[in-house]
XYZ file of C-alpha atoms in Angstrom:
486
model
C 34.311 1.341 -15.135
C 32.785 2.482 -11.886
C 29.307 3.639 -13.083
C 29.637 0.371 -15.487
C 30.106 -2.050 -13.014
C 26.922 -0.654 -10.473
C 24.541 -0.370 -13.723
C 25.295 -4.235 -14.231
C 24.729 -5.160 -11.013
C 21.106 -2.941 -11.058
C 20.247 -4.951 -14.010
C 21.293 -7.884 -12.965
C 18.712 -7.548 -9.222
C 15.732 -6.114 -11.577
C 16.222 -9.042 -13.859
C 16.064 -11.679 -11.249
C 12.904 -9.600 -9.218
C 10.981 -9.637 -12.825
C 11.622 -13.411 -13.037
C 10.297 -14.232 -9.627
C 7.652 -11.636 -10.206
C 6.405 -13.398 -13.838
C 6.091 -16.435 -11.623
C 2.455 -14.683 -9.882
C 1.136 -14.786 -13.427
C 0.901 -18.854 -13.234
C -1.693 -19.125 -10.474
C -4.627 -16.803 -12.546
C -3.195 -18.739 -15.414
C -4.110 -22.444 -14.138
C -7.615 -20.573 -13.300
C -8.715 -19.329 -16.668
C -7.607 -22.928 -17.701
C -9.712 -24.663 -15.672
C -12.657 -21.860 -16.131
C -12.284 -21.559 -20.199
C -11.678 -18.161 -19.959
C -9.872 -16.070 -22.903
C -7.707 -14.471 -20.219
C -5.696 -16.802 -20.117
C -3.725 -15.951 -23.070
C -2.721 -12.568 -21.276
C -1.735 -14.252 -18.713
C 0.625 -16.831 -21.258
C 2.287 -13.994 -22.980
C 2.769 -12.034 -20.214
C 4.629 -14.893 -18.426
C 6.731 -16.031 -21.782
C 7.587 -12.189 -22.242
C 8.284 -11.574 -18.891
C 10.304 -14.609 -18.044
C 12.276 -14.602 -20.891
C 13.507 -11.307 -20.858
C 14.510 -11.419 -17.299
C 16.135 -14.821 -17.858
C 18.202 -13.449 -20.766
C 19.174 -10.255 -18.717
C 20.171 -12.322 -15.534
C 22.338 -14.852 -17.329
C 23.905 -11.807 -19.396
C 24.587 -10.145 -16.661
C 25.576 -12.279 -13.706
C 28.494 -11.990 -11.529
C 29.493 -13.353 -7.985
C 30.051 -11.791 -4.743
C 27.688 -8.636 -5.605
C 27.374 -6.648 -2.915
C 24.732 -3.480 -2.748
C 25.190 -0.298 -2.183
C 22.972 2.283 -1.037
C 22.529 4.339 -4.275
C 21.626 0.901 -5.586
C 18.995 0.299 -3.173
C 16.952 2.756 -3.844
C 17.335 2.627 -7.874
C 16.373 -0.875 -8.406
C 13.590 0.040 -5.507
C 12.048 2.504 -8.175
C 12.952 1.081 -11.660
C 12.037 -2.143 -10.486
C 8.327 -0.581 -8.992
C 8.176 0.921 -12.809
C 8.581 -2.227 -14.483
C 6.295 -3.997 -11.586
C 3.407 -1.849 -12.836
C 4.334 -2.415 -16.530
C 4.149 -5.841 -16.106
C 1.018 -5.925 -13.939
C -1.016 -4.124 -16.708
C 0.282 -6.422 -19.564
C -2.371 -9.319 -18.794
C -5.037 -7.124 -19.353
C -4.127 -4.726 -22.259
C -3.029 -7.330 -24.514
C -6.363 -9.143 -23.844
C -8.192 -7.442 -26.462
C -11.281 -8.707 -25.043
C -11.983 -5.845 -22.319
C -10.683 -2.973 -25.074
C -8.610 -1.814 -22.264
C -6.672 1.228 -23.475
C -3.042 1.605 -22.455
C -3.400 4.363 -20.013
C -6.724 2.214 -17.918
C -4.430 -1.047 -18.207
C -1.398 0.765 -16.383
C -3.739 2.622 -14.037
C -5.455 -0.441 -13.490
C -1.974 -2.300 -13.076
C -0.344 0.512 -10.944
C -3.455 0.681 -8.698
C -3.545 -3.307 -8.109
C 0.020 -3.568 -6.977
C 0.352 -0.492 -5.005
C -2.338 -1.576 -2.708
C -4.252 1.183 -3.887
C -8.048 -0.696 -5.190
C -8.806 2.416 -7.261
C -10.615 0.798 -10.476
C -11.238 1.928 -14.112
C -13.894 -1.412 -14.463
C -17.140 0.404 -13.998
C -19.181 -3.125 -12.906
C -16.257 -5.762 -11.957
C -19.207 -8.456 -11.186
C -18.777 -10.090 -14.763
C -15.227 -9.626 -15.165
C -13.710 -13.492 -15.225
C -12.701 -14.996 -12.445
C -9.444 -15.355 -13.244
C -9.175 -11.342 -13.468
C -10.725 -11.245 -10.061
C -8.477 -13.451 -8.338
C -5.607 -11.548 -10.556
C -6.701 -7.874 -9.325
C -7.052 -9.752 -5.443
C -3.359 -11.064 -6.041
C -1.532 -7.976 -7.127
C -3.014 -6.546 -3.699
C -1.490 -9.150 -1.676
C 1.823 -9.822 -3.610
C 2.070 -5.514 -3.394
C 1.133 -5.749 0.032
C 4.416 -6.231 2.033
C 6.177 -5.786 -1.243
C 7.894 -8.393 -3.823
C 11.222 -6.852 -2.738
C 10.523 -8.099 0.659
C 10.110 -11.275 -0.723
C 13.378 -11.508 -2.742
C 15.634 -10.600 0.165
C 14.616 -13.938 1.343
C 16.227 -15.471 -1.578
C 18.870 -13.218 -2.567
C 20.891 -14.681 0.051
C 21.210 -17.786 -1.305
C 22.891 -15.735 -4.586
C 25.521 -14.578 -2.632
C 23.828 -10.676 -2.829
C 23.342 -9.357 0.329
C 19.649 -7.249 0.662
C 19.606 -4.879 3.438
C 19.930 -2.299 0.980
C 16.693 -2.795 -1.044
C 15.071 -3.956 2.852
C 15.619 -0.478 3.822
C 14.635 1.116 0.957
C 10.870 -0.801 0.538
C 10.216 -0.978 4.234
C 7.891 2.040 5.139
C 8.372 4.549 8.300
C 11.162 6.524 9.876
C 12.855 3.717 11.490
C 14.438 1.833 8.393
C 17.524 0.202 10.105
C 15.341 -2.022 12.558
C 14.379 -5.822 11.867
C 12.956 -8.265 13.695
C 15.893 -11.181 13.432
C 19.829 -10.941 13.029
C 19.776 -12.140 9.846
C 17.691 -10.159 7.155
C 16.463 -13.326 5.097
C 14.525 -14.718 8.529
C 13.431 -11.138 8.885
C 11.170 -11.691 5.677
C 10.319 -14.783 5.649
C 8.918 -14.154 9.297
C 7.123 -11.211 7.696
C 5.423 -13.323 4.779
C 4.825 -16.176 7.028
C 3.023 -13.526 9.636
C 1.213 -11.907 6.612
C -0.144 -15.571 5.109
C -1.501 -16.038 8.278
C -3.663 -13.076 8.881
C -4.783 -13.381 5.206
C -5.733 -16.946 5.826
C -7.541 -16.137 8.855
C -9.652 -13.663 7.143
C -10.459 -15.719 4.348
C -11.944 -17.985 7.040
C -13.557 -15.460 9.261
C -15.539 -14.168 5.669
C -16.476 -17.322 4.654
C -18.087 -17.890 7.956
C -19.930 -14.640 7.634
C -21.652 -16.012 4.722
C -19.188 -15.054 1.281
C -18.850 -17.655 -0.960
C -15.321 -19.384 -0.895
C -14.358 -17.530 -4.279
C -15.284 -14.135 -2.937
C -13.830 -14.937 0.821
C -10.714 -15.926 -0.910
C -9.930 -12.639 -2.973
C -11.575 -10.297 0.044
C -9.359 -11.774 2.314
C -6.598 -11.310 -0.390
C -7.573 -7.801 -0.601
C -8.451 -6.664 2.990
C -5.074 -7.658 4.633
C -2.808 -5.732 1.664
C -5.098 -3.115 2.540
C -5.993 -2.871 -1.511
C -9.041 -2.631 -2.059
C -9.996 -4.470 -5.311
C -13.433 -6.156 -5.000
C -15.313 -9.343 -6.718
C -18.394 -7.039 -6.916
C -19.120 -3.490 -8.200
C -20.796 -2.661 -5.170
C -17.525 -3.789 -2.812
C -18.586 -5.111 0.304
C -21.748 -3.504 0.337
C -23.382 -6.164 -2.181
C -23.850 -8.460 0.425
C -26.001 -6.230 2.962
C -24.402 -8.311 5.844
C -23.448 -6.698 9.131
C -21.313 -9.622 9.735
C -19.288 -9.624 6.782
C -19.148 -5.341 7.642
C -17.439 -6.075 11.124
C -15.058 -8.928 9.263
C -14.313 -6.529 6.698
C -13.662 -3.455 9.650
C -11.996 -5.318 12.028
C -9.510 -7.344 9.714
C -9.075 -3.408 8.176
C -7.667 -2.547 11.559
C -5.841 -5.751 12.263
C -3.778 -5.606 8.712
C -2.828 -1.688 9.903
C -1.191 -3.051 12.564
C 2.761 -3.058 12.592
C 3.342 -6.601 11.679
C 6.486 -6.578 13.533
C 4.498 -6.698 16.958
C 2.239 -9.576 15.544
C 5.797 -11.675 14.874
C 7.161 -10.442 18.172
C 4.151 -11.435 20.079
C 3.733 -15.041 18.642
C 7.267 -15.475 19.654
C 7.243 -14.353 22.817
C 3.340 -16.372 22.915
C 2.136 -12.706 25.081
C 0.179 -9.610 23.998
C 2.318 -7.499 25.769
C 3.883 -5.837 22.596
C 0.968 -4.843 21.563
C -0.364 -3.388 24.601
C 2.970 -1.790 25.080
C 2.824 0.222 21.698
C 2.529 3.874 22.061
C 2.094 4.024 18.541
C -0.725 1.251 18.303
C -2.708 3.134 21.148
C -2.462 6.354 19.320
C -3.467 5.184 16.120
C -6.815 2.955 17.905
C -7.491 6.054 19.746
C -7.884 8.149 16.851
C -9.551 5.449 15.228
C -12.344 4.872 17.515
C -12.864 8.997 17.646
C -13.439 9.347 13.922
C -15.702 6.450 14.382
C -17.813 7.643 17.112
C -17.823 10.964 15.057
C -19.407 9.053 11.743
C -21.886 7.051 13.407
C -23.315 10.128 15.032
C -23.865 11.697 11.883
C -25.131 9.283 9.915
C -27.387 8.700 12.446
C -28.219 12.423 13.079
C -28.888 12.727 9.268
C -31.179 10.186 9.362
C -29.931 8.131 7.110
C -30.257 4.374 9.470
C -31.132 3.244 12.841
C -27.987 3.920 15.393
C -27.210 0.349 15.763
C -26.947 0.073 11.814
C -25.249 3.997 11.921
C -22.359 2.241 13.978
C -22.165 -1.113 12.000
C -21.618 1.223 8.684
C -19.394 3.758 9.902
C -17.191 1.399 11.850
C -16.963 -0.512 8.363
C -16.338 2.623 6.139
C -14.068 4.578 8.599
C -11.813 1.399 9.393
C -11.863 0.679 5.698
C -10.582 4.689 4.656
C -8.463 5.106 8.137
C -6.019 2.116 6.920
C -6.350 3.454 3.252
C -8.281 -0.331 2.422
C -11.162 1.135 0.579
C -13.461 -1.553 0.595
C -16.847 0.367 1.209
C -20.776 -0.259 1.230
C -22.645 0.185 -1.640
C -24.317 3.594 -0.688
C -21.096 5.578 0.886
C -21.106 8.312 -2.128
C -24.884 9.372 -0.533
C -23.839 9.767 2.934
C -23.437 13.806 4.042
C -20.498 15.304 2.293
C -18.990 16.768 5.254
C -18.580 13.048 6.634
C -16.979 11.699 3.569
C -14.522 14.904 3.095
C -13.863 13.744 7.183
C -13.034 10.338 5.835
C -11.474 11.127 2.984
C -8.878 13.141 5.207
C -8.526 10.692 7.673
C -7.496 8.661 4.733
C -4.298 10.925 5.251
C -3.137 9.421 9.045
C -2.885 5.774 7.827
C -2.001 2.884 10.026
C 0.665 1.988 11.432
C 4.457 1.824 10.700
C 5.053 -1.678 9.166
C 2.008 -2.543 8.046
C 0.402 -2.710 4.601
C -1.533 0.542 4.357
C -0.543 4.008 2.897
C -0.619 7.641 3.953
C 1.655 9.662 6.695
C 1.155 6.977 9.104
C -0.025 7.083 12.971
C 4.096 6.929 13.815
C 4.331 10.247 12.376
C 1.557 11.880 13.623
C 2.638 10.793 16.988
C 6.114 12.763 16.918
C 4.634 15.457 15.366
C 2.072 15.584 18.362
C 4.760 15.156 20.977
C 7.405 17.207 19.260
C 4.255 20.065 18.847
C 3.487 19.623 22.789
C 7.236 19.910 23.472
C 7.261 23.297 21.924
C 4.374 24.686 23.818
C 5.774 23.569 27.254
C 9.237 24.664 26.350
C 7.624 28.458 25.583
C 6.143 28.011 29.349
C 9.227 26.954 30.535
C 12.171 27.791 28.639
C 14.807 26.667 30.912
C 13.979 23.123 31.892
C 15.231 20.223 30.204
C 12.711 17.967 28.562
C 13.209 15.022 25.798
C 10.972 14.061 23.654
C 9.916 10.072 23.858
C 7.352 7.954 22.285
C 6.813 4.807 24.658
C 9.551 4.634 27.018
C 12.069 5.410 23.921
C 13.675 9.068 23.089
C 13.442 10.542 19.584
C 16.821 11.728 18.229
C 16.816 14.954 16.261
C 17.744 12.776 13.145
C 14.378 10.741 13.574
C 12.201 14.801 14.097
C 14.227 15.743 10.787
C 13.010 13.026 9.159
C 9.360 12.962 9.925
C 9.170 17.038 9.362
C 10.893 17.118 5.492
C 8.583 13.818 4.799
C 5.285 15.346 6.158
C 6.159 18.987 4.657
C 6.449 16.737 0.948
C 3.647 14.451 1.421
C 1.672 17.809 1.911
C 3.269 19.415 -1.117
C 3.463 16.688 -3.488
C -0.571 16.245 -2.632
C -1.102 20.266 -3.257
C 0.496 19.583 -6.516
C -1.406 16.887 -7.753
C -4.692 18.282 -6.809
C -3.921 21.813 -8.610
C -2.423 19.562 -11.687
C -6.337 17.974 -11.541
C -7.997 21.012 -10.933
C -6.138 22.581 -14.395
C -7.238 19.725 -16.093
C -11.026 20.892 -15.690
C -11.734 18.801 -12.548
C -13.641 20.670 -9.504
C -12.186 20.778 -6.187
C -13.848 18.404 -4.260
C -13.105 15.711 -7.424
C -9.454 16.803 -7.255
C -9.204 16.757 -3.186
C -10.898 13.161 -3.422
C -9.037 11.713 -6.033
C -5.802 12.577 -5.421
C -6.571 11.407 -1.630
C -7.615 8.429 -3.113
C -4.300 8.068 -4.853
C -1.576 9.256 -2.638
C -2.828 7.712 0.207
C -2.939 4.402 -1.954
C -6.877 4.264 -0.456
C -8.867 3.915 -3.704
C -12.418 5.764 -2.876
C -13.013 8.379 -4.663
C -15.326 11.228 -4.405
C -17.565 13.590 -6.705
C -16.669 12.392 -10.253
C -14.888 9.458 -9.422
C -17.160 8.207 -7.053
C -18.525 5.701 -9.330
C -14.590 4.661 -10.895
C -11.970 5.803 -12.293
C -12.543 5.325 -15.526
C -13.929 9.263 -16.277
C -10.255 10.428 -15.609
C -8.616 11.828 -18.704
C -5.496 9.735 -19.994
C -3.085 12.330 -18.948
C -5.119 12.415 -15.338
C -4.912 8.675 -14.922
C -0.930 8.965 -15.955
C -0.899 11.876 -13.010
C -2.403 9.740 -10.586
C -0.493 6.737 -11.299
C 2.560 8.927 -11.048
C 0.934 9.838 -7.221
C 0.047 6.012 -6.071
C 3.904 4.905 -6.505
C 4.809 8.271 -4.751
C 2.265 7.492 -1.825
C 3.820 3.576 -1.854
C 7.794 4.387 -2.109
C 6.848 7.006 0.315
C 8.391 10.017 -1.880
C 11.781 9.743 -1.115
C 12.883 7.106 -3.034
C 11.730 8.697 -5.624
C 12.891 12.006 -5.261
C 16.466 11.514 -4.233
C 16.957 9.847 -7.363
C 16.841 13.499 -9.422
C 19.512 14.839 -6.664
C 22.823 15.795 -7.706
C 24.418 14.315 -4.789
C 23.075 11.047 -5.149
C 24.888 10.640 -8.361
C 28.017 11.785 -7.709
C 30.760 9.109 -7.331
């Protein structure tokens, strides 16, 4: 009756999420319309299919005073992510007019909504604009996350959603939010994401982008996705202005969103100049910068002012795991782009929009590293470890160790899995980067796309971007033991 009663209720949350989520298929819809473009039939059936069936499931299922659990946090966190990528591949794979096999529709789908920007479309440029502006809106809707998004609601259903708020929120401090009540917490989040993605949208089209293009790179750059109008990204454009929109707005989205709501409340910049975290994660920012411009310059490849104009682009672009990039990045020396590509690893920060460990992480591991070496010199004083004026509990070091010790496991796996498959080792290292890391560059054989990957490979790394988004755990405490006993 127990194990009934909780699969009802995960049916009944999934249903309502795939409702509200076949409601994003209406704005690409009204755009084919007006553009007489064929796509909008994939965009019809998708919503019909996707509407209905959720409808049906919700009514069948529906119940008051539901009340979440933990265990059912995280499962409709990852069945619901599973049918999210289903359901974001169905408006192009049953649009016969691309011949988009299965496997490049769900990679395609997976990719777009995990933030990720990796692309099986070899030259995007004459894909229809209502495709464009779809591939630009599964970056922004998978941005701060659709679950987000429903807690806002879910209230007003009498289901309470700190549950499924802890479960999608990334980094090791799950149990904060920004207002008492958990349905302000999101809406402040949306409200403070629409903002920055309308002020990019703005600060593009005043570089020179047309409205179109401004629109879905702003879209893009703020989820930190990816997905491009044009087949050579940002680099069809040859602006430096749109470059420094395009790398500044990279570092802006990577920013823990909580300090942008906390600062336009208090109307000060003191949170963010009182973030350890932040400081860390510009610091080692502006290094691998200064690094990349000097070699690009030293190789010869442009003029130092240009040098610092591209690499300031490209490394803020990789850093946050955007992957926006210039036209020419897959000719630049290979030791700078293997740099990148691992930088691609360290991430933003905790809270924002981009993938990888994240800066939070690599800050306790720093201090808890230093703490070790000046415990060896002096084993009997006392010392604590603290990031800004706060201490780190032992649970918090825990936490951050196991997840860093996976991250690098799960990404061994995958790029031995590739490198079985026939793929060499820089093609594996870049890819899977490209994946896990939910950056979208790739390297070597995928510099060009994705679309060389075997089906099985693009399966593999589709299986790797939700990893990299539901930051592993979700994931993999659903195949413990424990979590299923009653």
């Amino acid at each position: 009756m127990y194990i009934s009663t909780r699969f009802r209720i995960v049916i009944h949350l999934c249903a309502f999420l795939v409702v509200l989520y076949s409601l994003t298929m209406i704005p690409p819809m009204i755009l084919a319309l007006v553009e007489k473009e064929r796509s909008l039939f994939g965009f019809l059936y998708t919503f019909i299919i996707t509407f209905t069936l959720g409808s049906v499931c919700w009514a069948l299922t529906g119940r008051s005073n539901i009340q979440l659990e933990t265990r059912d946090g995280f499962i409709i966190i990852v069945l619901f992510w599973l049918l999210f990528s289903v359901i974001s591949a169905m408006p192009l794979w049953l649009d016969d007019s691309y011949n988009v096999s299965l496997a490049d529709a769900i990679f395609e789908g997976v990719s777009g909504i995990t933030t990720t920007g990796a692309s099986i479309f070899n030259d995007v440029s004459h894909l229809p604009k209502s495709i464009l502006y779809y591939r630009a809106q599964l970056n922004f809707v998978g941005g701060l996350g659709v679950i987000v998004l429903a807690v806002a609601v879910l209230p007003l259903l009498g289901i309470g959603g700190m549950k499924l708020y802890q479960s999608e929120m990334p980094g090791p401090f799950k149990e904060e939010r920004l207002t008492p009540r958990l349905a302000d917490t999101a809406k402040s989040l949306w409200l403070t994401y629409l903002l920055l993605g309308g002020a990019c949208t703005i600060a593009y089209k005043l570089a020179g982008m047309p409205f179109f293009d401004a629109l879905c790179h702003g879209l893009s750059t703020v989820s930190l996705g990816g997905f491009s109008t044009r087949t050579e990204s940002i680099g069809f454009y040859n602006s430096y202005a749109i470059e420094l929109v395009a790398g500044a707005f990279s570092l802006l989205s990577a920013i823990n969103f909580t300090l942008y709501f906390v600062a336009l409340a208090r109307r000060s910049i003191t949170p963010f100049l009182k973030s350890a975290e932040l400081r860390f994660f510009l610091m080692v920012a502006s290094i691998i910068i200064l690094i990349i411009t000097l070699e690009v310059w030293r190789a010869g490849m442009y003029a130092l002012p240009a040098s610092f104009v591209h690499a300031f682009f490209l490394t803020s672009s990789m850093i946050t795991d955007n992957g926006l990039a210039t036209g020419d990045y897959a000719s630049w020396p290979v030791h700078t782009i293997v740099l990148l590509l691992s930088a691609s690893f360290f991430g933003g920060c905790v809270g924002s929009t981009c993938g990888g460990i994240k800066a939070l992480r690599f800050l306790v591991l720093f201090k808890q590293t230093r703490h070790e070496v000046h415990q060896l010199a002096h084993p009997r004083a006392v010392m604590s470890i603290r990031v800004g004026n706060s201490p780190v509990n032992d649970r918090v070091l825990r936490s951050v160790w196991s997840f860093f010790f996976l991250y690098v496991v799960c990404t061994c796996f995958f790029i031995w899995m590739l490198n079985l498959q026939g793929y060499d080792l820089l093609t594996s290292f870049a890819t899977v980067a490209a994946c896990i890391n939910n950056m979208g560059l790739g390297f070597g054989e995928t510099a060009a796309g994705f679309g060389t990957l075997s089906d099985s490979a693009k399966y593999l790394m589709c299986a790797a971007m939700l990893l990299g988004r539901l930051e592993i755990y979700p994931v993999l405490i659903l195949f413990s033991r424990t979590f299923w006993r009653s």
